[in-house]
PDB file of C-alpha atoms and ligand atoms in Angstrom:
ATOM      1  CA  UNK A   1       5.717 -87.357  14.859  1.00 87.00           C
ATOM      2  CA  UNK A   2       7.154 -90.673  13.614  1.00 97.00           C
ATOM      3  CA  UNK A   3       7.878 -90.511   9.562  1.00 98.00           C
ATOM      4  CA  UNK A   4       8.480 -94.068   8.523  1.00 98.00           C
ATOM      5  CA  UNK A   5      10.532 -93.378   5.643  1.00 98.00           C
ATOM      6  CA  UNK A   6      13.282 -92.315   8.171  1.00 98.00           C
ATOM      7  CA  UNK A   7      12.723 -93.645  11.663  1.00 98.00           C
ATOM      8  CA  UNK A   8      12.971 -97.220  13.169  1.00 98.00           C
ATOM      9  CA  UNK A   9      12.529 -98.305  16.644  1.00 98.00           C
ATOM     10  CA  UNK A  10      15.102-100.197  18.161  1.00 98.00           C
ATOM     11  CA  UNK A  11      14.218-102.562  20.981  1.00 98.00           C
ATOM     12  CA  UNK A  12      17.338-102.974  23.416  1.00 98.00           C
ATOM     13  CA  UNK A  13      17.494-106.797  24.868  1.00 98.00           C
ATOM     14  CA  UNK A  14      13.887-107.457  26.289  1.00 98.00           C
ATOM     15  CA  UNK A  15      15.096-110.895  26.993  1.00 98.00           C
ATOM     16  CA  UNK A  16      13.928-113.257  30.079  1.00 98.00           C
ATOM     17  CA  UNK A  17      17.173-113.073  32.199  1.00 98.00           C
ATOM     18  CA  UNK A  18      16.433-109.114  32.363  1.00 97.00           C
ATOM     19  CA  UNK A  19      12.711-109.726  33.241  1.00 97.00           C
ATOM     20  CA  UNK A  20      11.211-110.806  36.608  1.00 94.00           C
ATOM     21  CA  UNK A  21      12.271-114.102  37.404  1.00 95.00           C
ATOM     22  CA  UNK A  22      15.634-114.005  35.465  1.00 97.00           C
ATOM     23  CA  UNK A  23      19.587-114.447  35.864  1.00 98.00           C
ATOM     24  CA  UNK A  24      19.838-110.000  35.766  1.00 97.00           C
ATOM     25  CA  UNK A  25      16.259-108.983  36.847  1.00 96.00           C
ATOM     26  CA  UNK A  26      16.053-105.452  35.624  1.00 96.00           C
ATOM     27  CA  UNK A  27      12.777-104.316  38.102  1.00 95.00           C
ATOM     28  CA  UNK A  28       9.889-103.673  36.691  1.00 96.00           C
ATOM     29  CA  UNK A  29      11.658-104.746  33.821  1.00 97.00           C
ATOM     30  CA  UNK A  30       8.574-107.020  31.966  1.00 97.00           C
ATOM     31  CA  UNK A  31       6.449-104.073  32.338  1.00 98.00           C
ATOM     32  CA  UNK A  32       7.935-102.615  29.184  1.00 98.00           C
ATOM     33  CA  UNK A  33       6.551-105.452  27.221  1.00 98.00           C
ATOM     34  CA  UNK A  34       3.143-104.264  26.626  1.00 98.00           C
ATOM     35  CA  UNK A  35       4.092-100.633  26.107  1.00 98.00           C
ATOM     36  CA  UNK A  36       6.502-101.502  23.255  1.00 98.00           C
ATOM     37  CA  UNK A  37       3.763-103.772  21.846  1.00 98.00           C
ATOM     38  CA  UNK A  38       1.345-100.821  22.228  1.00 97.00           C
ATOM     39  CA  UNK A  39       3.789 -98.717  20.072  1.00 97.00           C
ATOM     40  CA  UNK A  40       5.350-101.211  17.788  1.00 95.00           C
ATOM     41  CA  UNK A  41       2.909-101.009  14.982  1.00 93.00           C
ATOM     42  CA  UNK A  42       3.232 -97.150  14.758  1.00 96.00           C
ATOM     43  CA  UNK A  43       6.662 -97.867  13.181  1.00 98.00           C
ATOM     44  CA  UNK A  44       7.152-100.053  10.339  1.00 98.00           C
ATOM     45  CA  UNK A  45      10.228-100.427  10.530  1.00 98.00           C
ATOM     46  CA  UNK A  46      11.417-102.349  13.923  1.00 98.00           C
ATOM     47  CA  UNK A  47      14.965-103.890  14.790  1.00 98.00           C
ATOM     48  CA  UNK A  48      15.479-105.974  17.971  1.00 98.00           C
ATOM     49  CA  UNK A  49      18.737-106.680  19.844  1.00 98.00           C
ATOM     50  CA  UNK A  50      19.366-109.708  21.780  1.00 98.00           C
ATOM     51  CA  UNK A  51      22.414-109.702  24.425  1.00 98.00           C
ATOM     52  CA  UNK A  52      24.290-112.964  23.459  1.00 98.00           C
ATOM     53  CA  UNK A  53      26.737-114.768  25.274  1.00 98.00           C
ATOM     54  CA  UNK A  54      29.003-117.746  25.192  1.00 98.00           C
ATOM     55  CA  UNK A  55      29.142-119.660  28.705  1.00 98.00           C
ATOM     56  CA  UNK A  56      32.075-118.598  30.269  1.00 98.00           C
ATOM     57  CA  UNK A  57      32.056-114.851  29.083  1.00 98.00           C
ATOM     58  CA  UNK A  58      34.499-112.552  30.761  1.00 98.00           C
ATOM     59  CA  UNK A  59      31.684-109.960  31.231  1.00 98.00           C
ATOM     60  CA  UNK A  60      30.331-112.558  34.104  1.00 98.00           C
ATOM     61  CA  UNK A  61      31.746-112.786  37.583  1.00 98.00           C
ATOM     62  CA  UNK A  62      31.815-116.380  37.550  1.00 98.00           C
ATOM     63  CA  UNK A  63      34.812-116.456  35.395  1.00 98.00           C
ATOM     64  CA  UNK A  64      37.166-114.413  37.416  1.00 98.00           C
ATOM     65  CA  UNK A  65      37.707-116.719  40.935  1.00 97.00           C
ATOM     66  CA  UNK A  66      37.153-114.756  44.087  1.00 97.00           C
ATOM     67  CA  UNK A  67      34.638-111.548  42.958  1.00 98.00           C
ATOM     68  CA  UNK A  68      31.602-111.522  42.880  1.00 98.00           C
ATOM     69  CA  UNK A  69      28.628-110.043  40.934  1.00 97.00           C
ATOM     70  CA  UNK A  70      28.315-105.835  40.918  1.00 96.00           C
ATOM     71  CA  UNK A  71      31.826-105.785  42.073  1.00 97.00           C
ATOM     72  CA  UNK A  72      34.529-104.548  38.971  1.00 97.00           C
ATOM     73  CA  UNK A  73      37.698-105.806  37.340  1.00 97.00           C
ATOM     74  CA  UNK A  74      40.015-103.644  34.910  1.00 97.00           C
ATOM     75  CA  UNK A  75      39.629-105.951  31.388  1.00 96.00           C
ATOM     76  CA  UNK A  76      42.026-104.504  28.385  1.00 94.00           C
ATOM     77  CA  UNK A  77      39.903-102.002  27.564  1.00 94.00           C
ATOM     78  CA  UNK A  78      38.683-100.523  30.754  1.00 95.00           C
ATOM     79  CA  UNK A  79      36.325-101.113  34.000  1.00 95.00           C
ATOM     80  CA  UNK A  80      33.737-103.803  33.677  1.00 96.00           C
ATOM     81  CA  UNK A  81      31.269-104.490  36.257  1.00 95.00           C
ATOM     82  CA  UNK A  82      31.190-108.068  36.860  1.00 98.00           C
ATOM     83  CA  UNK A  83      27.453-109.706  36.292  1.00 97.00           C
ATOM     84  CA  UNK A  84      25.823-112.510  37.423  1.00 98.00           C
ATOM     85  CA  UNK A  85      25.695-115.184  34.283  1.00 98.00           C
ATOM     86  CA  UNK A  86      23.103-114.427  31.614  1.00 98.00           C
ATOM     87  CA  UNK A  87      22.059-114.408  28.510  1.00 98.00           C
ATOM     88  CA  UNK A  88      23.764-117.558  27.374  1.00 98.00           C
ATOM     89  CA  UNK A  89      23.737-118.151  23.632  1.00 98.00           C
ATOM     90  CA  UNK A  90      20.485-120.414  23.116  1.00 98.00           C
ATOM     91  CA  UNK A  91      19.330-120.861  26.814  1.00 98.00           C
ATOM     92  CA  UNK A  92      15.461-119.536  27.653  1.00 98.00           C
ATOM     93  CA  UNK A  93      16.936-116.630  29.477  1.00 98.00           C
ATOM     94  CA  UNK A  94      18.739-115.369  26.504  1.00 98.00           C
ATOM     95  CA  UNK A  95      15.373-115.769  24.506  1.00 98.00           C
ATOM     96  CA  UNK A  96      12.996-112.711  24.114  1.00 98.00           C
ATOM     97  CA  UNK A  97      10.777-112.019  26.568  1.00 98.00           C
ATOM     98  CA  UNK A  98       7.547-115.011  25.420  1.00 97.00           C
ATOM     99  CA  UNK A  99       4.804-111.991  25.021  1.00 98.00           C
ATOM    100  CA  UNK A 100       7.117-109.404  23.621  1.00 98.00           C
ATOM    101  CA  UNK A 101       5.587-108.792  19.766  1.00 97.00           C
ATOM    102  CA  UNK A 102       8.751-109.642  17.650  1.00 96.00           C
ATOM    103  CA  UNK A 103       6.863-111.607  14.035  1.00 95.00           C
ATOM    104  CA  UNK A 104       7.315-107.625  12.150  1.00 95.00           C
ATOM    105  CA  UNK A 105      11.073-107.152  13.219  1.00 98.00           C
ATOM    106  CA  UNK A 106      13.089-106.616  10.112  1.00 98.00           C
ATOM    107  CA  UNK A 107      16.408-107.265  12.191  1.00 98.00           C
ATOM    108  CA  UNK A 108      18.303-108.652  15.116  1.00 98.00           C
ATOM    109  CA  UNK A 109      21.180-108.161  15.987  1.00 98.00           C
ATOM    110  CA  UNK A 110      23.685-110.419  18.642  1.00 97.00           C
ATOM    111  CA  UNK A 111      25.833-108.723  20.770  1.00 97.00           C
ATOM    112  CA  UNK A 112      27.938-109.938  23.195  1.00 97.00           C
ATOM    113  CA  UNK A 113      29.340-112.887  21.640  1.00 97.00           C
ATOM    114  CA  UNK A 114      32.991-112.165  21.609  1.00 96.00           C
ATOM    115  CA  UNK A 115      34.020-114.129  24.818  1.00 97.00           C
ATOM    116  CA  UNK A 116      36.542-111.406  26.294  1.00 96.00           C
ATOM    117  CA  UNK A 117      34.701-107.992  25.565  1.00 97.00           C
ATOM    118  CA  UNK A 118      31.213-107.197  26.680  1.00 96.00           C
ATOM    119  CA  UNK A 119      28.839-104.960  24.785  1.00 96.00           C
ATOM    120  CA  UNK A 120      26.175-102.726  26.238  1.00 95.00           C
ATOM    121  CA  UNK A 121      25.857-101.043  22.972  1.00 97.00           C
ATOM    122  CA  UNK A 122      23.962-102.152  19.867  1.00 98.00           C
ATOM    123  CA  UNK A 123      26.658-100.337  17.732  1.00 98.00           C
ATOM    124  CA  UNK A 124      29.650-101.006  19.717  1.00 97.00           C
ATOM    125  CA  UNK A 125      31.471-103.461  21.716  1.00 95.00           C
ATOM    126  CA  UNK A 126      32.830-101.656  25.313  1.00 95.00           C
ATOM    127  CA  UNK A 127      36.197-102.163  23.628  1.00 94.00           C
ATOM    128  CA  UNK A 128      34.664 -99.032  21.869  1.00 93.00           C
ATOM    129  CA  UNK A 129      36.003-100.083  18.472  1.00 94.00           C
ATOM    130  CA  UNK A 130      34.526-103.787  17.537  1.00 95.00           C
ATOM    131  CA  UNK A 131      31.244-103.232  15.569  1.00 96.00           C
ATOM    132  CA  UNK A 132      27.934-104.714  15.495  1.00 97.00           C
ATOM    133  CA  UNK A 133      27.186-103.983  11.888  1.00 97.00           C
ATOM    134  CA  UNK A 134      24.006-102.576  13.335  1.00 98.00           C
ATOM    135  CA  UNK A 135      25.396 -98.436  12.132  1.00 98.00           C
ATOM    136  CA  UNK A 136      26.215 -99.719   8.574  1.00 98.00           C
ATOM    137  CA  UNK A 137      23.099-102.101   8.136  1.00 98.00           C
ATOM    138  CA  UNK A 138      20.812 -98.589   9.401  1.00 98.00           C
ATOM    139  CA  UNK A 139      22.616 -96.258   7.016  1.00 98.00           C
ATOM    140  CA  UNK A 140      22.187 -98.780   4.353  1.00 98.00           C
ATOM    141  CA  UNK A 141      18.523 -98.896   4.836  1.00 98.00           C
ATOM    142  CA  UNK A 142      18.382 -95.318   4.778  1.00 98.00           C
ATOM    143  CA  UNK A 143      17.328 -94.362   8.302  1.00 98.00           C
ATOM    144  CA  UNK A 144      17.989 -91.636  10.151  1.00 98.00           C
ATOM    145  CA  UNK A 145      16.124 -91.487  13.309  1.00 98.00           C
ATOM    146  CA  UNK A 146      15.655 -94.097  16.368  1.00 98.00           C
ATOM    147  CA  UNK A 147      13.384 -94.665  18.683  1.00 98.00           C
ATOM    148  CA  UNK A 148      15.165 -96.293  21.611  1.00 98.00           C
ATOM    149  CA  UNK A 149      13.137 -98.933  24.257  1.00 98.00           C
ATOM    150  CA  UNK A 150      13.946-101.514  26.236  1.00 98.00           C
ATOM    151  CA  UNK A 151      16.074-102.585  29.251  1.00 98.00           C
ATOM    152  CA  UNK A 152      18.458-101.656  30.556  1.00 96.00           C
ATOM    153  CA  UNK A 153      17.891 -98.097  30.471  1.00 96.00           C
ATOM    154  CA  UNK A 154      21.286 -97.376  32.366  1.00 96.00           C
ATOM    155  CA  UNK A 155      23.459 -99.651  30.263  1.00 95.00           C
ATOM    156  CA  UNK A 156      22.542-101.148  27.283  1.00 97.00           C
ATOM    157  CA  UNK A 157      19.927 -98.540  26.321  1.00 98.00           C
ATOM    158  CA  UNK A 158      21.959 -95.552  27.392  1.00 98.00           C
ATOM    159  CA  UNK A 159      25.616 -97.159  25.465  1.00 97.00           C
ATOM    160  CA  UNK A 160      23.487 -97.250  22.751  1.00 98.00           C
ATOM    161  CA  UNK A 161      21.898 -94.048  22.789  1.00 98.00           C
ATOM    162  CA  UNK A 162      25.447 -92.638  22.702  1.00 98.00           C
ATOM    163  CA  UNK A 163      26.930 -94.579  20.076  1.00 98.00           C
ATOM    164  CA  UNK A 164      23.528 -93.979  17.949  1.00 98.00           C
ATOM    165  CA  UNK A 165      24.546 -90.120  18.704  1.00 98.00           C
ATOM    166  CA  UNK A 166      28.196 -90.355  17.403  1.00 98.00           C
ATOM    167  CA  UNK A 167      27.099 -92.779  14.351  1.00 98.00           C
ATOM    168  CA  UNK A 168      24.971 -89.172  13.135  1.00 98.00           C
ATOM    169  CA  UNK A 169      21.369 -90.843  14.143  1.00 98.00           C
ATOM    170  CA  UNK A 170      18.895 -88.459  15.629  1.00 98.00           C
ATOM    171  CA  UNK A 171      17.773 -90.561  18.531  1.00 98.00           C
ATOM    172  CA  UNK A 172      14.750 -90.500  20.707  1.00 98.00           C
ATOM    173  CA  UNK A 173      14.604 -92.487  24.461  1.00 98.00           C
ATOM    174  CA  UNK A 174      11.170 -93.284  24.867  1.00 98.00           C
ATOM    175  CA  UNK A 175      11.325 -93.057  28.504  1.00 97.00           C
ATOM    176  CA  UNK A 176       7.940 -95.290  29.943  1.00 98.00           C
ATOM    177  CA  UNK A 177       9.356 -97.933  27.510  1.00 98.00           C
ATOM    178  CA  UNK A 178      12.731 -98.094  29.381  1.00 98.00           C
ATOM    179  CA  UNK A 179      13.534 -99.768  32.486  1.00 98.00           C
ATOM    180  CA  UNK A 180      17.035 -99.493  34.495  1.00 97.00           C
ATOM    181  CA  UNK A 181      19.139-101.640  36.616  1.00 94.00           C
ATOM    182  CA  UNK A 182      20.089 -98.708  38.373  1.00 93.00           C
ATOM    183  CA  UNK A 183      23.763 -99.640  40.201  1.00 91.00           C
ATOM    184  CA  UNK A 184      24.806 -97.159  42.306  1.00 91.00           C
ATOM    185  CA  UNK A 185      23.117 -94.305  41.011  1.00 94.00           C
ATOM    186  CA  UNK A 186      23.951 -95.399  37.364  1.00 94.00           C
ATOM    187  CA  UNK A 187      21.142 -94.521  35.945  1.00 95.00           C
ATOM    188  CA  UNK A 188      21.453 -90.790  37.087  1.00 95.00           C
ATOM    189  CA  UNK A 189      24.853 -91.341  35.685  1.00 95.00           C
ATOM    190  CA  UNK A 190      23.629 -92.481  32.460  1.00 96.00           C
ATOM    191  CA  UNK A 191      20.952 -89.401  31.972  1.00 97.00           C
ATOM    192  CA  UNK A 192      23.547 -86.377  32.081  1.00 97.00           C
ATOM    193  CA  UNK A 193      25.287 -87.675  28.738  1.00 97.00           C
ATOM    194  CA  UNK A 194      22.209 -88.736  27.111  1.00 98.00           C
ATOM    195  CA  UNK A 195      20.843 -85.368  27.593  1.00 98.00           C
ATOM    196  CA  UNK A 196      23.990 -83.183  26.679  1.00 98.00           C
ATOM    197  CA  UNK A 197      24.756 -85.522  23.296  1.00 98.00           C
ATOM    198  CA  UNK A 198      21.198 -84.346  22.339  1.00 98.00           C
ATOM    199  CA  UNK A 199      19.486 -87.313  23.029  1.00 98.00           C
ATOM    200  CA  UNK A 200      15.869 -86.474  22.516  1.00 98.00           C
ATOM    201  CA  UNK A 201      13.470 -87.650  25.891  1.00 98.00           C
ATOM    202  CA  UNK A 202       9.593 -88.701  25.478  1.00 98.00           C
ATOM    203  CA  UNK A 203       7.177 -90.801  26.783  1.00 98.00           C
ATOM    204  CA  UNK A 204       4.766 -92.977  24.518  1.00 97.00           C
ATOM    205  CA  UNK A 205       2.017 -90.324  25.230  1.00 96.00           C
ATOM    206  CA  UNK A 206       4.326 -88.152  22.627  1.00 96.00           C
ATOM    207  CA  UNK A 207       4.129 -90.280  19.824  1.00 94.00           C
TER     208      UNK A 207
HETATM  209  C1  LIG B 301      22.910-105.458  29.980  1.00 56.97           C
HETATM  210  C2  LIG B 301      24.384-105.745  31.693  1.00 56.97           C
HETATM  211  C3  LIG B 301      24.973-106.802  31.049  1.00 56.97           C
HETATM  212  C4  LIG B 301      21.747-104.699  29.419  1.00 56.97           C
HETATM  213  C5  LIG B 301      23.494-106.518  29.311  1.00 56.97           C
HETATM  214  O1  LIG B 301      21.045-105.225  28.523  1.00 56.97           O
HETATM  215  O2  LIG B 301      21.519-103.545  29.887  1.00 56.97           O
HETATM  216  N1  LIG B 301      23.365-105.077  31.161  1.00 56.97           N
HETATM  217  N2  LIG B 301      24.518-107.183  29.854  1.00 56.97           N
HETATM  218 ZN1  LIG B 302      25.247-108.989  29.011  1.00 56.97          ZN
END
């Protein structure tokens, strides 16, 4: 199923503050650690993102006095759920997750970084129009399909699945190597568009 002249699997922000223990616990979230090991070296081609923030971001409640984390502000470019503070540039919760396999990645890519606009996406910032590089750098190397794992499956996973779709990638959510924060019935949320921009579902089993 996987052709490694086309495909690369893209690990979404396996990174301590979304594991057990950390500032955005994702649950279950560490248990994708071993199944993306387990299917890392079918693909030889891997790229790894890495949420990225400076202290202070506007994506994190404690910047905006008087709210409070899960609650939502309107930013310039639309509703942002407010979240607890993680993933600060350097820290140990914005480093990868200690057992995840990363030595073979070819890439990673930051996201996040630009203080006032958060970004779920690996292609995208939620501004919608400030890129990662991520589309171009793909293209470039002549891919066409991803594989999509990692956390969370609601947000950053699912923003990127999108984007991937309207880039032109084929893209395939390997589900058992996903985990979601599931807010409100966001990950529900998150499936229905996934499915109808022809986002492709398996589970590792498939590959
Ligand atoms: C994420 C919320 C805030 C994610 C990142 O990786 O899904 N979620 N920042
Ligand atoms: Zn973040």
């Amino acid at each position: 199923m996987i052709d490694n002249s086309t495909d690369c699997l893209v690990v979404i922000d396996v990174q301590n503050d979304f594991c057990s223990g950390g500032a955005l616990e994702v649950p279950a979230g560490d248990e994708v650690v071993p199944v993306i090991n387990g299917i890392s070296t079918a693909f030889e081609h891997r790229v790894l993102t890495q949420d990225w923030h400076p202290a202070g971001h506007l994506s994190f409640a404690s910047a905006h006095p008087g709210k409070a984390p899960f609650e939502t502000v309107e930013l310039e470019y639309g509703t942002q759920v407010l979240w607890p503070d993680h993933c600060i540039q350097g820290t140990d919760g914005a480093s990868f997750h200690t057992d995840l396999e990363v030595t073979g990645a070819e890439l990673i890519v930051r996201k996040g970084f630009r203080p006032r606009i958060d970004s779920y996406s690996a292609f995208y910032e939620n501004d919608q129009s400030s890129a990662t590089g991520l589309s171009g750098y793909l293209k470039n190397r002549g891919f066409s399909r991803l594989y999509l794992a990692g956390l969370a499956t609601d947000y950053c996973v699912a923003w990127s699945a999108l984007d991937a779709r309207r880039e032109g990638f084929e893209v395939v959510l390997i589900e058992d190597a996903c985990r979601a924060i599931d807010l409100d019935g966001s990950l529900e949320a998150a499936m229905g568009p996934m499915d109808a921009a022809g986002v492709v579902r398996i589970r590792t089993g498939d590959l």
